[in-house]
Amino acid sequence: MEKTETRAVIKYLTKKGLTPSQIKADMDEVLGESAPSYTTVKKWTALFKSGRESVEDDPRSGRPSTAVTEENIDKVHDFVLADRRLKTREIAETTGISVDRVHHILTENLGMTKVSARLLPHLLTAEQNCVRTLMSKECLDFYQKNPQDFLHWFVTTDEMWIHYYTPETKEQSKQWKHHSSPPPKKAKTVPSAGKVIASVFWDAKGIIFIDYLERGKTINANLRTKDKRTSLPISSTSTVLT
């Protein structure tokens, strides 16, 4: 039953002359677990005996019952667009809306979520972006000339560390233990365990070449362009063979 319906029953039984205990027992018998508490019955019985007729809640002073208005939605949206790192509390303090209502407006009305920035190795410079644009246009030209063989013109390369043996991950090392027993221990993988960096080249059909870096050397711009054995530049970007 709704609150107003419950209060109407209490009002009727109060006017009938029943005491709060009798009203509570009667409502428990009919409504079971959904019956109001004895404190609620006693409170409203006293109010109806004192002359109250309304079963509605009294109007509250101060802030309106709802802050989710078109004006407030637009106001919150403008604040977020001006600074997307604003906290919900800061928006609430500025707009005079409760934190709960600001969160409701952001998530429900505006459909927004706050996420962390995705970590990248580095952000591209303006020159690098320009090169990427030119490469994309060249690839589009190749595709328009021959869509059937387009993917077969590409050779891609990337570098990866290869260990002499595959180290066990933390997930793989999990063990069952009692609350009183100490946690298991494992040694960290150290450089002496041995690993080598491999440059892998592949095309649409699969791997075509793997080059292992000599111990003591590092991959730099000179090494990337020095290897002539494959007639392919060692690069971490896709290369079109013409």
PDB file of C-alpha atoms in Angstrom:
ATOM      1  CA  MET A   1       0.000   0.000   0.000  1.00  0.00           C
ATOM      2  CA  GLU A   2       1.024   3.585  -0.654  1.00  0.00           C
ATOM      3  CA  LYS A   3       1.822   5.817   2.323  1.00  0.00           C
ATOM      4  CA  THR A   4      -1.305   7.878   1.810  1.00  0.00           C
ATOM      5  CA  GLU A   5      -3.450   4.718   1.671  1.00  0.00           C
ATOM      6  CA  THR A   6      -1.911   3.413   4.907  1.00  0.00           C
ATOM      7  CA  ARG A   7      -2.540   6.750   6.635  1.00  0.00           C
ATOM      8  CA  ALA A   8      -6.144   6.763   5.391  1.00  0.00           C
ATOM      9  CA  VAL A   9      -6.703   3.347   7.062  1.00  0.00           C
ATOM     10  CA  ILE A  10      -5.142   4.615  10.302  1.00  0.00           C
ATOM     11  CA  LYS A  11      -7.371   7.692  10.106  1.00  0.00           C
ATOM     12  CA  TYR A  12     -10.504   5.568   9.628  1.00  0.00           C
ATOM     13  CA  LEU A  13      -9.663   3.192  12.487  1.00  0.00           C
ATOM     14  CA  THR A  14      -8.758   6.136  14.743  1.00  0.00           C
ATOM     15  CA  LYS A  15     -12.142   7.756  14.113  1.00  0.00           C
ATOM     16  CA  LYS A  16     -13.705   4.347  14.810  1.00  0.00           C
ATOM     17  CA  GLY A  17     -12.223   4.577  18.323  1.00  0.00           C
ATOM     18  CA  LEU A  18      -9.419   1.985  18.123  1.00  0.00           C
ATOM     19  CA  THR A  19      -6.202   2.494  20.063  1.00  0.00           C
ATOM     20  CA  PRO A  20      -2.773   2.487  18.348  1.00  0.00           C
ATOM     21  CA  SER A  21      -2.122  -1.062  19.628  1.00  0.00           C
ATOM     22  CA  GLN A  22      -5.435  -2.306  18.221  1.00  0.00           C
ATOM     23  CA  ILE A  23      -4.817  -0.542  14.880  1.00  0.00           C
ATOM     24  CA  LYS A  24      -1.339  -2.068  14.659  1.00  0.00           C
ATOM     25  CA  ALA A  25      -2.675  -5.560  15.387  1.00  0.00           C
ATOM     26  CA  ASP A  26      -5.471  -5.167  12.829  1.00  0.00           C
ATOM     27  CA  MET A  27      -3.082  -3.969  10.084  1.00  0.00           C
ATOM     28  CA  ASP A  28      -0.550  -6.697  10.869  1.00  0.00           C
ATOM     29  CA  GLU A  29      -3.269  -9.315  10.421  1.00  0.00           C
ATOM     30  CA  VAL A  30      -4.299  -7.950   7.009  1.00  0.00           C
ATOM     31  CA  LEU A  31      -1.058  -6.520   5.546  1.00  0.00           C
ATOM     32  CA  GLY A  32       1.545  -8.782   7.145  1.00  0.00           C
ATOM     33  CA  GLU A  33       5.145  -7.611   6.638  1.00  0.00           C
ATOM     34  CA  SER A  34       4.040  -4.567   4.620  1.00  0.00           C
ATOM     35  CA  ALA A  35       2.156  -3.144   7.612  1.00  0.00           C
ATOM     36  CA  PRO A  36       3.536   0.129   9.066  1.00  0.00           C
ATOM     37  CA  SER A  37       5.573   0.126  12.264  1.00  0.00           C
ATOM     38  CA  TYR A  38       3.981   0.796  15.653  1.00  0.00           C
ATOM     39  CA  THR A  39       5.828   4.127  15.844  1.00  0.00           C
ATOM     40  CA  THR A  40       4.215   5.258  12.573  1.00  0.00           C
ATOM     41  CA  VAL A  41       0.761   4.127  13.691  1.00  0.00           C
ATOM     42  CA  LYS A  42       1.121   5.900  17.052  1.00  0.00           C
ATOM     43  CA  LYS A  43       2.362   9.123  15.404  1.00  0.00           C
ATOM     44  CA  TRP A  44      -0.480   9.373  12.891  1.00  0.00           C
ATOM     45  CA  THR A  45      -3.106   8.304  15.431  1.00  0.00           C
ATOM     46  CA  ALA A  46      -2.048  11.227  17.611  1.00  0.00           C
ATOM     47  CA  LEU A  47      -2.167  13.624  14.645  1.00  0.00           C
ATOM     48  CA  PHE A  48      -5.667  12.533  13.605  1.00  0.00           C
ATOM     49  CA  LYS A  49      -6.922  12.754  17.219  1.00  0.00           C
ATOM     50  CA  SER A  50      -5.605  16.335  17.390  1.00  0.00           C
ATOM     51  CA  GLY A  51      -7.742  17.314  14.392  1.00  0.00           C
ATOM     52  CA  ARG A  52      -5.536  16.658  11.376  1.00  0.00           C
ATOM     53  CA  GLU A  53      -7.480  15.636   8.253  1.00  0.00           C
ATOM     54  CA  SER A  54      -4.842  15.463   5.489  1.00  0.00           C
ATOM     55  CA  VAL A  55      -2.981  12.214   4.867  1.00  0.00           C
ATOM     56  CA  GLU A  56      -0.389  13.952   2.649  1.00  0.00           C
ATOM     57  CA  ASP A  57       3.087  15.049   3.780  1.00  0.00           C
ATOM     58  CA  ASP A  58       3.412  18.672   4.863  1.00  0.00           C
ATOM     59  CA  PRO A  59       5.149  20.934   2.290  1.00  0.00           C
ATOM     60  CA  ARG A  60       8.812  21.499   3.096  1.00  0.00           C
ATOM     61  CA  SER A  61      10.415  24.926   3.137  1.00  0.00           C
ATOM     62  CA  GLY A  62      13.631  25.814   1.315  1.00  0.00           C
ATOM     63  CA  ARG A  63      14.782  24.099  -1.844  1.00  0.00           C
ATOM     64  CA  PRO A  64      12.090  22.881  -4.287  1.00  0.00           C
ATOM     65  CA  SER A  65      11.189  19.175  -4.122  1.00  0.00           C
ATOM     66  CA  THR A  66      13.098  18.574  -7.343  1.00  0.00           C
ATOM     67  CA  ALA A  67      16.136  20.321  -8.800  1.00  0.00           C
ATOM     68  CA  VAL A  68      16.012  18.447 -12.091  1.00  0.00           C
ATOM     69  CA  THR A  69      14.684  21.215 -14.304  1.00  0.00           C
ATOM     70  CA  GLU A  70      15.586  22.133 -17.872  1.00  0.00           C
ATOM     71  CA  GLU A  71      17.322  25.251 -16.596  1.00  0.00           C
ATOM     72  CA  ASN A  72      19.479  23.299 -14.125  1.00  0.00           C
ATOM     73  CA  ILE A  73      20.270  20.602 -16.698  1.00  0.00           C
ATOM     74  CA  ASP A  74      21.523  23.253 -19.146  1.00  0.00           C
ATOM     75  CA  LYS A  75      23.476  24.968 -16.361  1.00  0.00           C
ATOM     76  CA  VAL A  76      25.249  21.747 -15.299  1.00  0.00           C
ATOM     77  CA  HIS A  77      25.945  20.872 -18.944  1.00  0.00           C
ATOM     78  CA  ASP A  78      27.565  24.265 -19.580  1.00  0.00           C
ATOM     79  CA  PHE A  79      29.805  23.901 -16.503  1.00  0.00           C
ATOM     80  CA  VAL A  80      30.979  20.439 -17.566  1.00  0.00           C
ATOM     81  CA  LEU A  81      31.692  21.493 -21.150  1.00  0.00           C
ATOM     82  CA  ALA A  82      33.758  24.422 -19.855  1.00  0.00           C
ATOM     83  CA  ASP A  83      35.848  22.150 -17.602  1.00  0.00           C
ATOM     84  CA  ARG A  84      35.424  18.395 -17.984  1.00  0.00           C
ATOM     85  CA  ARG A  85      37.537  17.709 -14.868  1.00  0.00           C
ATOM     86  CA  LEU A  86      35.123  19.393 -12.482  1.00  0.00           C
ATOM     87  CA  LYS A  87      34.073  17.298  -9.500  1.00  0.00           C
ATOM     88  CA  THR A  88      30.399  16.727  -8.731  1.00  0.00           C
ATOM     89  CA  ARG A  89      30.861  18.554  -5.420  1.00  0.00           C
ATOM     90  CA  GLU A  90      32.319  21.615  -7.162  1.00  0.00           C
ATOM     91  CA  ILE A  91      29.383  21.781  -9.594  1.00  0.00           C
ATOM     92  CA  ALA A  92      26.928  21.433  -6.690  1.00  0.00           C
ATOM     93  CA  GLU A  93      28.580  24.271  -4.747  1.00  0.00           C
ATOM     94  CA  THR A  94      28.551  26.569  -7.803  1.00  0.00           C
ATOM     95  CA  THR A  95      24.984  25.875  -8.938  1.00  0.00           C
ATOM     96  CA  GLY A  96      23.363  25.533  -5.505  1.00  0.00           C
ATOM     97  CA  ILE A  97      22.046  22.049  -6.379  1.00  0.00           C
ATOM     98  CA  SER A  98      22.625  19.035  -4.134  1.00  0.00           C
ATOM     99  CA  VAL A  99      25.452  16.646  -4.980  1.00  0.00           C
ATOM    100  CA  ASP A 100      22.941  13.822  -5.440  1.00  0.00           C
ATOM    101  CA  ARG A 101      20.873  15.825  -7.962  1.00  0.00           C
ATOM    102  CA  VAL A 102      23.983  16.952  -9.864  1.00  0.00           C
ATOM    103  CA  HIS A 103      25.082  13.318 -10.172  1.00  0.00           C
ATOM    104  CA  HIS A 104      21.567  12.368 -11.339  1.00  0.00           C
ATOM    105  CA  ILE A 105      21.587  15.120 -13.990  1.00  0.00           C
ATOM    106  CA  LEU A 106      25.035  14.109 -15.270  1.00  0.00           C
ATOM    107  CA  THR A 107      24.373  10.369 -15.449  1.00  0.00           C
ATOM    108  CA  GLU A 108      20.643  10.113 -16.167  1.00  0.00           C
ATOM    109  CA  ASN A 109      19.656  13.303 -17.975  1.00  0.00           C
ATOM    110  CA  LEU A 110      22.890  14.031 -19.850  1.00  0.00           C
ATOM    111  CA  GLY A 111      24.053  10.405 -20.147  1.00  0.00           C
ATOM    112  CA  MET A 112      27.628  11.295 -19.163  1.00  0.00           C
ATOM    113  CA  THR A 113      30.269   9.238 -17.329  1.00  0.00           C
ATOM    114  CA  LYS A 114      33.607  10.285 -15.882  1.00  0.00           C
ATOM    115  CA  VAL A 115      36.493   8.140 -17.144  1.00  0.00           C
ATOM    116  CA  SER A 116      40.261   8.245 -16.832  1.00  0.00           C
ATOM    117  CA  ALA A 117      42.406   9.278 -19.778  1.00  0.00           C
ATOM    118  CA  ARG A 118      43.785   6.343 -21.781  1.00  0.00           C
ATOM    119  CA  LEU A 119      47.545   6.074 -21.362  1.00  0.00           C
ATOM    120  CA  LEU A 120      49.567   6.228 -24.605  1.00  0.00           C
ATOM    121  CA  PRO A 121      53.311   5.770 -25.167  1.00  0.00           C
ATOM    122  CA  HIS A 122      53.436   9.417 -26.258  1.00  0.00           C
ATOM    123  CA  LEU A 123      51.249  12.045 -27.883  1.00  0.00           C
ATOM    124  CA  LEU A 124      51.961  12.704 -31.566  1.00  0.00           C
ATOM    125  CA  THR A 125      53.434  16.051 -32.596  1.00  0.00           C
ATOM    126  CA  ALA A 126      51.907  18.196 -35.345  1.00  0.00           C
ATOM    127  CA  GLU A 127      54.573  16.914 -37.779  1.00  0.00           C
ATOM    128  CA  GLN A 128      53.842  13.282 -36.901  1.00  0.00           C
ATOM    129  CA  ASN A 129      50.115  13.845 -37.387  1.00  0.00           C
ATOM    130  CA  CYS A 130      50.846  15.349 -40.799  1.00  0.00           C
ATOM    131  CA  VAL A 131      52.913  12.277 -41.773  1.00  0.00           C
ATOM    132  CA  ARG A 132      50.116   9.962 -40.633  1.00  0.00           C
ATOM    133  CA  THR A 133      47.653  11.918 -42.769  1.00  0.00           C
ATOM    134  CA  LEU A 134      49.866  11.658 -45.876  1.00  0.00           C
ATOM    135  CA  MET A 135      50.370   7.916 -45.314  1.00  0.00           C
ATOM    136  CA  SER A 136      46.619   7.398 -44.967  1.00  0.00           C
ATOM    137  CA  LYS A 137      45.994   9.226 -48.221  1.00  0.00           C
ATOM    138  CA  GLU A 138      48.613   7.101 -49.990  1.00  0.00           C
ATOM    139  CA  CYS A 139      46.984   3.933 -48.658  1.00  0.00           C
ATOM    140  CA  LEU A 140      43.602   5.139 -49.877  1.00  0.00           C
ATOM    141  CA  ASP A 141      45.062   5.732 -53.349  1.00  0.00           C
ATOM    142  CA  PHE A 142      46.490   2.190 -53.414  1.00  0.00           C
ATOM    143  CA  TYR A 143      43.152   0.755 -52.336  1.00  0.00           C
ATOM    144  CA  GLN A 144      41.259   2.629 -55.051  1.00  0.00           C
ATOM    145  CA  LYS A 145      43.710   1.342 -57.688  1.00  0.00           C
ATOM    146  CA  ASN A 146      43.511  -2.318 -56.661  1.00  0.00           C
ATOM    147  CA  PRO A 147      41.052  -3.237 -53.867  1.00  0.00           C
ATOM    148  CA  GLN A 148      41.574  -7.010 -54.347  1.00  0.00           C
ATOM    149  CA  ASP A 149      45.321  -7.052 -53.632  1.00  0.00           C
ATOM    150  CA  PHE A 150      45.374  -4.101 -51.263  1.00  0.00           C
ATOM    151  CA  LEU A 151      46.093  -6.039 -48.039  1.00  0.00           C
ATOM    152  CA  HIS A 152      48.818  -8.128 -49.676  1.00  0.00           C
ATOM    153  CA  TRP A 153      50.919  -5.002 -50.305  1.00  0.00           C
ATOM    154  CA  PHE A 154      51.461  -4.383 -46.599  1.00  0.00           C
ATOM    155  CA  VAL A 155      54.294  -5.622 -44.417  1.00  0.00           C
ATOM    156  CA  THR A 156      54.036  -4.694 -40.749  1.00  0.00           C
ATOM    157  CA  THR A 157      56.685  -4.969 -38.040  1.00  0.00           C
ATOM    158  CA  ASP A 158      56.773  -4.640 -34.283  1.00  0.00           C
ATOM    159  CA  GLU A 159      59.248  -5.397 -31.481  1.00  0.00           C
ATOM    160  CA  MET A 160      58.658  -7.608 -28.457  1.00  0.00           C
ATOM    161  CA  TRP A 161      60.699  -9.028 -25.564  1.00  0.00           C
ATOM    162  CA  ILE A 162      61.135 -12.811 -25.632  1.00  0.00           C
ATOM    163  CA  HIS A 163      62.295 -14.533 -22.424  1.00  0.00           C
ATOM    164  CA  TYR A 164      64.494 -17.615 -22.473  1.00  0.00           C
ATOM    165  CA  TYR A 165      61.569 -19.167 -20.596  1.00  0.00           C
ATOM    166  CA  THR A 166      58.049 -17.859 -20.005  1.00  0.00           C
ATOM    167  CA  PRO A 167      57.904 -16.286 -16.516  1.00  0.00           C
ATOM    168  CA  GLU A 168      54.997 -17.332 -14.330  1.00  0.00           C
ATOM    169  CA  THR A 169      52.437 -14.542 -13.883  1.00  0.00           C
ATOM    170  CA  LYS A 170      50.975 -13.521 -10.523  1.00  0.00           C
ATOM    171  CA  GLU A 171      47.637 -14.979 -11.621  1.00  0.00           C
ATOM    172  CA  GLN A 172      49.271 -18.328 -12.420  1.00  0.00           C
ATOM    173  CA  SER A 173      51.069 -18.399  -9.053  1.00  0.00           C
ATOM    174  CA  LYS A 174      47.864 -18.155  -6.981  1.00  0.00           C
ATOM    175  CA  GLN A 175      47.437 -20.841  -4.319  1.00  0.00           C
ATOM    176  CA  TRP A 176      44.727 -21.782  -1.845  1.00  0.00           C
ATOM    177  CA  LYS A 177      45.649 -21.045   1.774  1.00  0.00           C
ATOM    178  CA  HIS A 178      44.085 -20.911   5.221  1.00  0.00           C
ATOM    179  CA  HIS A 179      43.522 -17.560   6.936  1.00  0.00           C
ATOM    180  CA  SER A 180      46.198 -18.388   9.496  1.00  0.00           C
ATOM    181  CA  SER A 181      48.861 -19.578   7.026  1.00  0.00           C
ATOM    182  CA  PRO A 182      51.391 -17.142   5.479  1.00  0.00           C
ATOM    183  CA  PRO A 183      50.986 -16.088   1.830  1.00  0.00           C
ATOM    184  CA  PRO A 184      53.151 -17.840  -0.807  1.00  0.00           C
ATOM    185  CA  LYS A 185      56.314 -16.139  -2.033  1.00  0.00           C
ATOM    186  CA  LYS A 186      58.053 -16.081  -5.417  1.00  0.00           C
ATOM    187  CA  ALA A 187      61.193 -14.380  -6.656  1.00  0.00           C
ATOM    188  CA  LYS A 188      60.919 -11.550  -9.137  1.00  0.00           C
ATOM    189  CA  THR A 189      62.214 -12.065 -12.664  1.00  0.00           C
ATOM    190  CA  VAL A 190      65.654 -10.440 -12.846  1.00  0.00           C
ATOM    191  CA  PRO A 191      67.709  -9.449 -15.948  1.00  0.00           C
ATOM    192  CA  SER A 192      69.973 -12.443 -15.432  1.00  0.00           C
ATOM    193  CA  ALA A 193      66.992 -14.684 -16.236  1.00  0.00           C
ATOM    194  CA  GLY A 194      67.672 -13.785 -19.859  1.00  0.00           C
ATOM    195  CA  LYS A 195      65.566 -12.154 -22.530  1.00  0.00           C
ATOM    196  CA  VAL A 196      66.083 -10.841 -26.062  1.00  0.00           C
ATOM    197  CA  ILE A 197      64.186  -8.347 -28.189  1.00  0.00           C
ATOM    198  CA  ALA A 198      62.796  -9.641 -31.483  1.00  0.00           C
ATOM    199  CA  SER A 199      61.637  -7.641 -34.516  1.00  0.00           C
ATOM    200  CA  VAL A 200      58.816  -9.546 -36.188  1.00  0.00           C
ATOM    201  CA  PHE A 201      57.697  -8.866 -39.779  1.00  0.00           C
ATOM    202  CA  TRP A 202      54.373 -10.160 -41.109  1.00  0.00           C
ATOM    203  CA  ASP A 203      51.924  -9.655 -43.947  1.00  0.00           C
ATOM    204  CA  ALA A 204      48.381 -10.814 -44.715  1.00  0.00           C
ATOM    205  CA  LYS A 205      49.548 -14.446 -45.024  1.00  0.00           C
ATOM    206  CA  GLY A 206      51.582 -14.616 -41.800  1.00  0.00           C
ATOM    207  CA  ILE A 207      55.075 -14.068 -40.377  1.00  0.00           C
ATOM    208  CA  ILE A 208      57.743 -13.592 -43.052  1.00  0.00           C
ATOM    209  CA  PHE A 209      60.852 -12.727 -41.007  1.00  0.00           C
ATOM    210  CA  ILE A 210      62.065 -12.493 -37.378  1.00  0.00           C
ATOM    211  CA  ASP A 211      65.237 -10.610 -36.444  1.00  0.00           C
ATOM    212  CA  TYR A 212      66.797 -10.947 -32.955  1.00  0.00           C
ATOM    213  CA  LEU A 213      68.745  -8.001 -31.548  1.00  0.00           C
ATOM    214  CA  GLU A 214      72.336  -8.703 -30.540  1.00  0.00           C
ATOM    215  CA  ARG A 215      73.133  -8.496 -26.808  1.00  0.00           C
ATOM    216  CA  GLY A 216      74.369  -5.067 -25.754  1.00  0.00           C
ATOM    217  CA  LYS A 217      72.704  -3.183 -28.619  1.00  0.00           C
ATOM    218  CA  THR A 218      69.584  -1.029 -28.529  1.00  0.00           C
ATOM    219  CA  ILE A 219      67.033  -0.298 -31.224  1.00  0.00           C
ATOM    220  CA  ASN A 220      67.468   3.243 -32.538  1.00  0.00           C
ATOM    221  CA  ALA A 221      66.929   5.151 -35.771  1.00  0.00           C
ATOM    222  CA  ASN A 222      70.225   3.937 -37.268  1.00  0.00           C
ATOM    223  CA  LEU A 223      69.517   0.274 -36.530  1.00  0.00           C
ATOM    224  CA  ARG A 224      65.973   0.555 -37.883  1.00  0.00           C
ATOM    225  CA  THR A 225      67.266   1.538 -41.329  1.00  0.00           C
ATOM    226  CA  LYS A 226      70.545  -0.476 -41.414  1.00  0.00           C
ATOM    227  CA  ASP A 227      69.253  -4.039 -41.939  1.00  0.00           C
ATOM    228  CA  LYS A 228      69.351  -4.878 -45.672  1.00  0.00           C
ATOM    229  CA  ARG A 229      68.635  -8.576 -45.436  1.00  0.00           C
ATOM    230  CA  THR A 230      64.911  -8.186 -46.056  1.00  0.00           C
ATOM    231  CA  SER A 231      64.886  -4.970 -48.105  1.00  0.00           C
ATOM    232  CA  LEU A 232      62.348  -3.754 -45.547  1.00  0.00           C
ATOM    233  CA  PRO A 233      62.770  -0.772 -43.221  1.00  0.00           C
ATOM    234  CA  ILE A 234      62.572  -1.815 -39.569  1.00  0.00           C
ATOM    235  CA  SER A 235      59.699   0.340 -38.347  1.00  0.00           C
ATOM    236  CA  SER A 236      56.723   0.055 -36.003  1.00  0.00           C
ATOM    237  CA  THR A 237      54.372   1.362 -38.701  1.00  0.00           C
ATOM    238  CA  SER A 238      52.874  -0.365 -41.724  1.00  0.00           C
ATOM    239  CA  THR A 239      54.964  -0.123 -44.912  1.00  0.00           C
ATOM    240  CA  VAL A 240      53.531  -0.418 -48.432  1.00  0.00           C
ATOM    241  CA  LEU A 241      55.713  -2.405 -50.846  1.00  0.00           C
ATOM    242  CA  THR A 242      55.683  -0.941 -54.339  1.00  0.00           C
TER     243      THR A 242
END
